[in-house]
PDB file of C-alpha atoms in Angstrom:
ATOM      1  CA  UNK A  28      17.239   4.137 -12.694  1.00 73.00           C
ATOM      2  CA  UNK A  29      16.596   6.119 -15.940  1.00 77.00           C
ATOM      3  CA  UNK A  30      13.007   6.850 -14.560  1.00 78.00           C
ATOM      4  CA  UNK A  31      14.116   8.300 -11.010  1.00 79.00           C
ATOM      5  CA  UNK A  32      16.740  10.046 -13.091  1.00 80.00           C
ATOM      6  CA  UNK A  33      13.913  11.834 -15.078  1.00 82.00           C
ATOM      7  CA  UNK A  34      11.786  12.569 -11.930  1.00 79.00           C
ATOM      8  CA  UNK A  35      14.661  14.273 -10.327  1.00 79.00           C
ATOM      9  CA  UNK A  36      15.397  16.501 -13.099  1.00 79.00           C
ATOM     10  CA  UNK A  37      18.379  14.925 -14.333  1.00 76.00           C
ATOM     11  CA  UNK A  38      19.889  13.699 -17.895  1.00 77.00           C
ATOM     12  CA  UNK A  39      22.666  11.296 -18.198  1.00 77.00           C
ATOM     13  CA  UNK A  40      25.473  12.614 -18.837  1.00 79.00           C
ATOM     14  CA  UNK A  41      27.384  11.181 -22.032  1.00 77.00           C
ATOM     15  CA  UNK A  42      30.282   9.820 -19.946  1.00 78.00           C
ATOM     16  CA  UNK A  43      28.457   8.343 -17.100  1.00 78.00           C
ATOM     17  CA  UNK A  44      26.494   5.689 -16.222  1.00 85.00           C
ATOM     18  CA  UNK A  45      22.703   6.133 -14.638  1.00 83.00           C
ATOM     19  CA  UNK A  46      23.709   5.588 -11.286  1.00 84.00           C
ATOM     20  CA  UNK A  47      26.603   8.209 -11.494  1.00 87.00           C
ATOM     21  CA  UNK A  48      24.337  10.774 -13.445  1.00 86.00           C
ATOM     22  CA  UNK A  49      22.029  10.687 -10.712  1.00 86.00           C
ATOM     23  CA  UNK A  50      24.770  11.515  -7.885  1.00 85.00           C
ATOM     24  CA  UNK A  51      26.295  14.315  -9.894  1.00 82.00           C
ATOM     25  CA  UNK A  52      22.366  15.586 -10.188  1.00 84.00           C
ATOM     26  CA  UNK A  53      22.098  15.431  -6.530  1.00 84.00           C
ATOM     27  CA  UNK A  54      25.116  15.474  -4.601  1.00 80.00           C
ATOM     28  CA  UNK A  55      25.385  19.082  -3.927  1.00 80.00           C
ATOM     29  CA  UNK A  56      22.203  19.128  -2.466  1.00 80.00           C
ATOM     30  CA  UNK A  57      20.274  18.743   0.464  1.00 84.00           C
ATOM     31  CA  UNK A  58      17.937  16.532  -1.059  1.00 84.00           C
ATOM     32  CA  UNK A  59      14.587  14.418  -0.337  1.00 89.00           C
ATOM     33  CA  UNK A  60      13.177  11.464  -2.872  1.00 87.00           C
ATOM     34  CA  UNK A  61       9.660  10.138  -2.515  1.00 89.00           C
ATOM     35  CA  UNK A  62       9.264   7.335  -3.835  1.00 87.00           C
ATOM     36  CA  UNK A  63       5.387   6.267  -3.720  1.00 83.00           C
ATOM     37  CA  UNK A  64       4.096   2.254  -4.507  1.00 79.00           C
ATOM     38  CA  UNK A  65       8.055   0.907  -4.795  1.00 82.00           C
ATOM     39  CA  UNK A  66       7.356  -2.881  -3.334  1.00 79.00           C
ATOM     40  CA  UNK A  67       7.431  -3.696  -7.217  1.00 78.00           C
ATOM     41  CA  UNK A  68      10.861  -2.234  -7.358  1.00 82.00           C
ATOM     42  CA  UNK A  69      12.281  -3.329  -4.159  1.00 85.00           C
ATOM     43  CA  UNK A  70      14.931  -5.446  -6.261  1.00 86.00           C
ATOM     44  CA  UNK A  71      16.003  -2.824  -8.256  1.00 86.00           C
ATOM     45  CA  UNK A  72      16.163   0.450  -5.785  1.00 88.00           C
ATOM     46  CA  UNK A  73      17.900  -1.966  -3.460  1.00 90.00           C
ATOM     47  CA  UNK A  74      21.558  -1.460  -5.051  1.00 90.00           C
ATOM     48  CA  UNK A  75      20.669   1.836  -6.587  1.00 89.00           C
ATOM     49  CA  UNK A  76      19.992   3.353  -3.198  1.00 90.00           C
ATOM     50  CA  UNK A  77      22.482   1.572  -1.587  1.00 91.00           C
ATOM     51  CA  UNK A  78      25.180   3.488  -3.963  1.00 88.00           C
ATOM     52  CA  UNK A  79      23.930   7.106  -4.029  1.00 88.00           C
ATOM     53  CA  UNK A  80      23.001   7.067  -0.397  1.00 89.00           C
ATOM     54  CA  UNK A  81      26.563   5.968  -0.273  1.00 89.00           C
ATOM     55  CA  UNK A  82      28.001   9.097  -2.262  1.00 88.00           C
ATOM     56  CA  UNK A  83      25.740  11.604  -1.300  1.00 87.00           C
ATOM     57  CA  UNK A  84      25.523  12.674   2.289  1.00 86.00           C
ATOM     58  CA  UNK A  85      22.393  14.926   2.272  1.00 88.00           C
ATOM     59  CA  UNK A  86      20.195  12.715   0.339  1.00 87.00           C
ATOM     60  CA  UNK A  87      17.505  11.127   1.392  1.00 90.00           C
ATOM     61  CA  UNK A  88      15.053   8.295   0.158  1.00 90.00           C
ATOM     62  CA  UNK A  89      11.065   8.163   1.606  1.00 92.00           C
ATOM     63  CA  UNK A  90      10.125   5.207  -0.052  1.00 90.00           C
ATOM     64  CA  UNK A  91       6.178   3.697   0.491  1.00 86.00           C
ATOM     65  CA  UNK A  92       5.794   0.437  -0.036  1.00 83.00           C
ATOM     66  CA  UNK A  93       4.480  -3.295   1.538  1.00 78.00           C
ATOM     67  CA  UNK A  94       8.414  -4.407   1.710  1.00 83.00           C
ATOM     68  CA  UNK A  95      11.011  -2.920   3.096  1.00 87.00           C
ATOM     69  CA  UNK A  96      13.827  -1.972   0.822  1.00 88.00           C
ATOM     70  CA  UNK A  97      16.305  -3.412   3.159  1.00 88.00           C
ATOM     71  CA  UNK A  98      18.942  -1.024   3.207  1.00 89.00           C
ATOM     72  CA  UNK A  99      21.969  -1.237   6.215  1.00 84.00           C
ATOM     73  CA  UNK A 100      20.443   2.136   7.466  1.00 86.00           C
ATOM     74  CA  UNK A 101      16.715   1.657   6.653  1.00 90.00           C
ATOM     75  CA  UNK A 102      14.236   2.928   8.900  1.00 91.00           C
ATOM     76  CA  UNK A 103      10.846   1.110   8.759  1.00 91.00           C
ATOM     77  CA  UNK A 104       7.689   2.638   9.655  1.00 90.00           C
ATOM     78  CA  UNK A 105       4.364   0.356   9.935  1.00 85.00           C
ATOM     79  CA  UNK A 106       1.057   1.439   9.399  1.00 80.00           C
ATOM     80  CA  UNK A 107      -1.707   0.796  11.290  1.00 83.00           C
ATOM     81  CA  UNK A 108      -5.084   0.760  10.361  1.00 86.00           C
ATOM     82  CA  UNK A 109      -6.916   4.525  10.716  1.00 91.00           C
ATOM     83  CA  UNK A 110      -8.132   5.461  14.108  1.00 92.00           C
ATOM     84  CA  UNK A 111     -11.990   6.062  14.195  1.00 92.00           C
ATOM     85  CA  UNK A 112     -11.741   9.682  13.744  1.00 93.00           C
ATOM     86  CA  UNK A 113      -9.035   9.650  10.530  1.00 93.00           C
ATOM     87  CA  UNK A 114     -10.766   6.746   9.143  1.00 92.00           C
ATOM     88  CA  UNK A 115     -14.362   9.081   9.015  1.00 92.00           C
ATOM     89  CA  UNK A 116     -12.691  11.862   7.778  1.00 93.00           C
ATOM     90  CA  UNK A 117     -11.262   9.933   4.846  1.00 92.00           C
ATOM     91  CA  UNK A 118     -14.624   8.223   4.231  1.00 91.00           C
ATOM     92  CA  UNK A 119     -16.175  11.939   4.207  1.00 90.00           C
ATOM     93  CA  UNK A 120     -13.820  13.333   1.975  1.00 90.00           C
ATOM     94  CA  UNK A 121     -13.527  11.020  -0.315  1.00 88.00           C
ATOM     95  CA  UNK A 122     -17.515  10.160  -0.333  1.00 87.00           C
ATOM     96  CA  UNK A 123     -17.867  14.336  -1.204  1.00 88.00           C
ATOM     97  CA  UNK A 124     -15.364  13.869  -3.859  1.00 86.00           C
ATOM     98  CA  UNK A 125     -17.549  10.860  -5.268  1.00 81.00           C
ATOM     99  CA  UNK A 126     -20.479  13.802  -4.839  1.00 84.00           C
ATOM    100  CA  UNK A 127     -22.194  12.694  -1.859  1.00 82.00           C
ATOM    101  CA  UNK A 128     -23.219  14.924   0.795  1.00 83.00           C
ATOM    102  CA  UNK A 129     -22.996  13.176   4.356  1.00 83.00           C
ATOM    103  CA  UNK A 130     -25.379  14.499   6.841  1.00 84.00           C
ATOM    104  CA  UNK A 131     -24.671  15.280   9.993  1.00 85.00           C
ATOM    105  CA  UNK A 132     -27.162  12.404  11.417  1.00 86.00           C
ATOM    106  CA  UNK A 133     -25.318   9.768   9.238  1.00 86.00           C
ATOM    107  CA  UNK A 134     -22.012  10.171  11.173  1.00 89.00           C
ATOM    108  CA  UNK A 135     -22.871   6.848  13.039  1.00 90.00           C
ATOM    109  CA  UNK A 136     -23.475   4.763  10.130  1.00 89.00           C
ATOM    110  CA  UNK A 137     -20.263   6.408   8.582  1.00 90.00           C
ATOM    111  CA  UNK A 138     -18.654   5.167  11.446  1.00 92.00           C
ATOM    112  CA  UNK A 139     -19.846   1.697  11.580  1.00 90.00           C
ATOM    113  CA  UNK A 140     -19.104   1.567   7.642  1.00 88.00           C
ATOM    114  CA  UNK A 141     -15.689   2.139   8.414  1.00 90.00           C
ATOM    115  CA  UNK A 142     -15.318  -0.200  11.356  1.00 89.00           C
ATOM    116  CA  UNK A 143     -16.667  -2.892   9.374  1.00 87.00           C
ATOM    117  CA  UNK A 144     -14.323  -1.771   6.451  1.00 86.00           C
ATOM    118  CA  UNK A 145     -11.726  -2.784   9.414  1.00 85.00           C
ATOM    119  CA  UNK A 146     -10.316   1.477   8.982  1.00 89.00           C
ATOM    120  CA  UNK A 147      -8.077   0.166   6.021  1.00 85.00           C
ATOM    121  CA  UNK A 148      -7.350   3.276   4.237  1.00 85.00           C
ATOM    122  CA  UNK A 149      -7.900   1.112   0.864  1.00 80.00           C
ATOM    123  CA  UNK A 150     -10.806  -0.045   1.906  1.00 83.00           C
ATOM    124  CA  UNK A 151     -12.517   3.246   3.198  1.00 87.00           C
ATOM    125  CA  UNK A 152     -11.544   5.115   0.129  1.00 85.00           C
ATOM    126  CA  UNK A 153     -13.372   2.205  -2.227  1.00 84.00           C
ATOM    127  CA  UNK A 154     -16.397   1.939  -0.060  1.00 84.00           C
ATOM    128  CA  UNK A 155     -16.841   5.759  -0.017  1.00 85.00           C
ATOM    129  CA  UNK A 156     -15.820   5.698  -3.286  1.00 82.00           C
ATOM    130  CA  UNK A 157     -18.654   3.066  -3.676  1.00 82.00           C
ATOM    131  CA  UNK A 158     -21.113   5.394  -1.445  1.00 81.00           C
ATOM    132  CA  UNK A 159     -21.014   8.687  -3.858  1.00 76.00           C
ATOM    133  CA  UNK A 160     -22.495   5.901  -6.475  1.00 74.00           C
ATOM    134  CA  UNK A 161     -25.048   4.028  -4.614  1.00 76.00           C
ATOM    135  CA  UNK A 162     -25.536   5.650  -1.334  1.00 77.00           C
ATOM    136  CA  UNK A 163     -25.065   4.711   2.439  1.00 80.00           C
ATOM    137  CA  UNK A 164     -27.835   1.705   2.951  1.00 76.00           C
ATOM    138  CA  UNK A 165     -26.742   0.123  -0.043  1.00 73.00           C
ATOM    139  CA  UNK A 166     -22.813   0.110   1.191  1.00 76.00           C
ATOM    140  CA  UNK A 167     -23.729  -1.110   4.168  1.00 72.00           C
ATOM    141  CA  UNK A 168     -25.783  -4.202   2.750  1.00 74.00           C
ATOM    142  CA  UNK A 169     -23.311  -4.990   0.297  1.00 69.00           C
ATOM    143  CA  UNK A 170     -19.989  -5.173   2.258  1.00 70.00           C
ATOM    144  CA  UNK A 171     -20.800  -8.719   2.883  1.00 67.00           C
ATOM    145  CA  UNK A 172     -19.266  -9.203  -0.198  1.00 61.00           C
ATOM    146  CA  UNK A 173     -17.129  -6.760   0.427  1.00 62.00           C
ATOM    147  CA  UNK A 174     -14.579  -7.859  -2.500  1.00 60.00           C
ATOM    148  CA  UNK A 175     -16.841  -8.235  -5.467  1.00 61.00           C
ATOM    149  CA  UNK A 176     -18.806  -4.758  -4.058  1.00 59.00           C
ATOM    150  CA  UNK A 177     -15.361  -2.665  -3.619  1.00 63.00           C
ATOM    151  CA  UNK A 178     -14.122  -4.143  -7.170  1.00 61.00           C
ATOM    152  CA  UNK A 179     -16.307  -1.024  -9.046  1.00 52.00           C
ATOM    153  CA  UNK A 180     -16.206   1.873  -6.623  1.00 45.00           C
ATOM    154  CA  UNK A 181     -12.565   3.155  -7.731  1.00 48.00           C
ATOM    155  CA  UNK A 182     -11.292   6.495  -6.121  1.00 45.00           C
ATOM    156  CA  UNK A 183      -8.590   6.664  -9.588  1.00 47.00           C
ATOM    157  CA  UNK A 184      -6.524   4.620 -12.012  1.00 41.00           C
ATOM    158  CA  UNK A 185      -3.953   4.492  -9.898  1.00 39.00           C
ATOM    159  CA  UNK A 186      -5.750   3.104  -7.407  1.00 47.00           C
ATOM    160  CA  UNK A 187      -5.713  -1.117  -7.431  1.00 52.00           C
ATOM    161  CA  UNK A 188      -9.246  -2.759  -5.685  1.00 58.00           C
ATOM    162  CA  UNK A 189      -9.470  -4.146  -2.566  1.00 59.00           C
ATOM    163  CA  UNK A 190      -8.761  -8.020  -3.917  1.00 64.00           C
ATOM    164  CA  UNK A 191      -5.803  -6.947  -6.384  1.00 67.00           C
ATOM    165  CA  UNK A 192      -4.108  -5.189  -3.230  1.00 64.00           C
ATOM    166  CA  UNK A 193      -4.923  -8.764  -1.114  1.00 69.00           C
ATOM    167  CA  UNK A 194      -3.853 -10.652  -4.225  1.00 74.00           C
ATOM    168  CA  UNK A 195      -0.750  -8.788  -4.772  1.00 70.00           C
ATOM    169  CA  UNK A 196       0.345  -9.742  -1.350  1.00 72.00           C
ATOM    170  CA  UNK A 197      -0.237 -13.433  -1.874  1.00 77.00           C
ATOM    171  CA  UNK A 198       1.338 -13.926  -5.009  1.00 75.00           C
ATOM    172  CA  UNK A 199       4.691 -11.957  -3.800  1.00 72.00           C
ATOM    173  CA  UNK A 200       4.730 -14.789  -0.640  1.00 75.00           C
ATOM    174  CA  UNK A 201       7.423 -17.662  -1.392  1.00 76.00           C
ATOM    175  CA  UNK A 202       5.437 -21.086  -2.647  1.00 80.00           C
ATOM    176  CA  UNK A 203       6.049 -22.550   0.925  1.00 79.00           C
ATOM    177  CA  UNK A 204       4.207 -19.256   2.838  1.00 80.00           C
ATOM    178  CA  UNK A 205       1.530 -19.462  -0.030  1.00 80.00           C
ATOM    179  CA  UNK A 206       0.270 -22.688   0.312  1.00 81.00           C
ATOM    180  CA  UNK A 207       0.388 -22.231   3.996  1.00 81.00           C
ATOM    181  CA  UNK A 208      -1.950 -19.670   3.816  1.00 82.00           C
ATOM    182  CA  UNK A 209      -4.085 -20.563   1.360  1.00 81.00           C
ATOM    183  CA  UNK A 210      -4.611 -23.791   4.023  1.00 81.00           C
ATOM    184  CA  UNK A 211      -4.904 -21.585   6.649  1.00 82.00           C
ATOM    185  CA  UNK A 212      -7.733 -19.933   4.907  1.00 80.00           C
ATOM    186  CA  UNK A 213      -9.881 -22.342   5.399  1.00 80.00           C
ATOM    187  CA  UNK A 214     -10.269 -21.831   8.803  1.00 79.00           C
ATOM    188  CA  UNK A 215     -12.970 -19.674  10.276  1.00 75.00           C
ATOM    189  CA  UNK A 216     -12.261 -16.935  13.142  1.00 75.00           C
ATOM    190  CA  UNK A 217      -9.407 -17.213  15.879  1.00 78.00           C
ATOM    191  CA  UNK A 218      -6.964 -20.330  15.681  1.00 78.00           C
ATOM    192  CA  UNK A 219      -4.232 -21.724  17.675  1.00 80.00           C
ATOM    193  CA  UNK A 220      -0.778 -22.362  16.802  1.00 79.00           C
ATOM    194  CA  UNK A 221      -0.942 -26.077  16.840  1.00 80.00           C
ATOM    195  CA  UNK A 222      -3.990 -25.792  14.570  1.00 80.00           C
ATOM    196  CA  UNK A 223      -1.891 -23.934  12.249  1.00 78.00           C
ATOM    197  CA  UNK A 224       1.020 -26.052  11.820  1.00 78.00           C
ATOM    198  CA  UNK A 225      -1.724 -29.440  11.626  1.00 79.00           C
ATOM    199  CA  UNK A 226      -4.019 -27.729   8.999  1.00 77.00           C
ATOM    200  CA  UNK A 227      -0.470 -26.122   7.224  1.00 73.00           C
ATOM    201  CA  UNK A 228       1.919 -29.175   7.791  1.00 68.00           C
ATOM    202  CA  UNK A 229       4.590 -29.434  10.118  1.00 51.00           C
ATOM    203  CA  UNK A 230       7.627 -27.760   8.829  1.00 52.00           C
ATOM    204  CA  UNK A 231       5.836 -24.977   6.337  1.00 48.00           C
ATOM    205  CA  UNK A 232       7.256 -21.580   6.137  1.00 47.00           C
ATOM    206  CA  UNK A 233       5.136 -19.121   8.086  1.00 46.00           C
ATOM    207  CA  UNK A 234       6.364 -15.303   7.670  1.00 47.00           C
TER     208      UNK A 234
END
């Protein structure tokens, strides 16, 4: 609370809580919070939210994260992966950042990179990340090992790699969904559902 009070602009006021110090900072207002990376917060913003939504009419919350917040008026917007053309872009931009120089003739193998970086925006930003470092050929040979390879190629601090994103995921599943998966795993391409419930157990908790 005290840290969205700060990024609005706000200070608590001596006889108010943080919750009410951040209506009476906002409430007048026609008002839009982004709130970037929040699925580590989802407990937390959940009643916060839920009150100054509540209180103030023309405020609004855009909150990115891998959980919804679960709010009675939420709206949830998925994210596909990048279509072929966004996914190059990124991969350009972001390889130029790293300070390489894509040539025209290399849009092909720019594309395939990104196909076989499955157009995750994560993933394209650490492999041309990776490419500004090493070059093209040596991506492209590497990604077999795609998580050990991505681990170095960082686009900032802020950024987590490839396998800490993955990992996150995993350890946020309930122990039941976990050890499902981590069964599941095990399994190599395509599988049916009554494969999944033998190699999982009947009566595990698939989400």
């Amino acid at each position: 609370g005290r840290e969205l009070l700060a990024a609005i602009g706000g200070q608590q006021w001596q006889d108010a809580s943080v919750v009410e110090s951040i209506v009476r900072t906002i409430a007048d207002d026609t008002t839009l919070v982004v709130l970037d990376n929040a699925e580590h917060l989802v407990e937390q913003l959940q009643p916060l939210l839920t009150e100054v939504l509540a209180r103030c009419a023309d405020v609004r919350f855009l909150v990115t994260s891998r959980r919804p917040v679960e709010l009675p008026d939420e709206y949830v917007h998925r994210l596909d992966r990048l279509d072929p053309v966004s996914a190059a872009a990124l991969f350009r931009a972001d390889a130029a950042h790293a300070g390489l120089t894509i040539a025209v003739d290399d849009q092909l193998e720019v594309d395939r990179l990104c196909d076989r970086l499955d157009r995750l925006p994560l993933a394209v930003r650490l492999g041309a990340a990776r490419a500004g470092a090493v070059g093209l050929d040596l991506v492209d040979r590497h990604l077999a090992d795609r998580f050990r390879f991505l681990d170095r190629g960082t686009t900032g601090d802020q950024e987590k790699t490839l396998e800490e994103a993955i990992a996150w995921s995993v350890d946020a599943l309930r122990p039941a969904t976990r050890a499902a998966l981590t069964g599941l795993s095990t399994i190599v391409g395509s599988f049916s559902l009554d494969t999944a419930v033998a190699v999982a157990g009947v009566g595990a908790t698939l989400d």
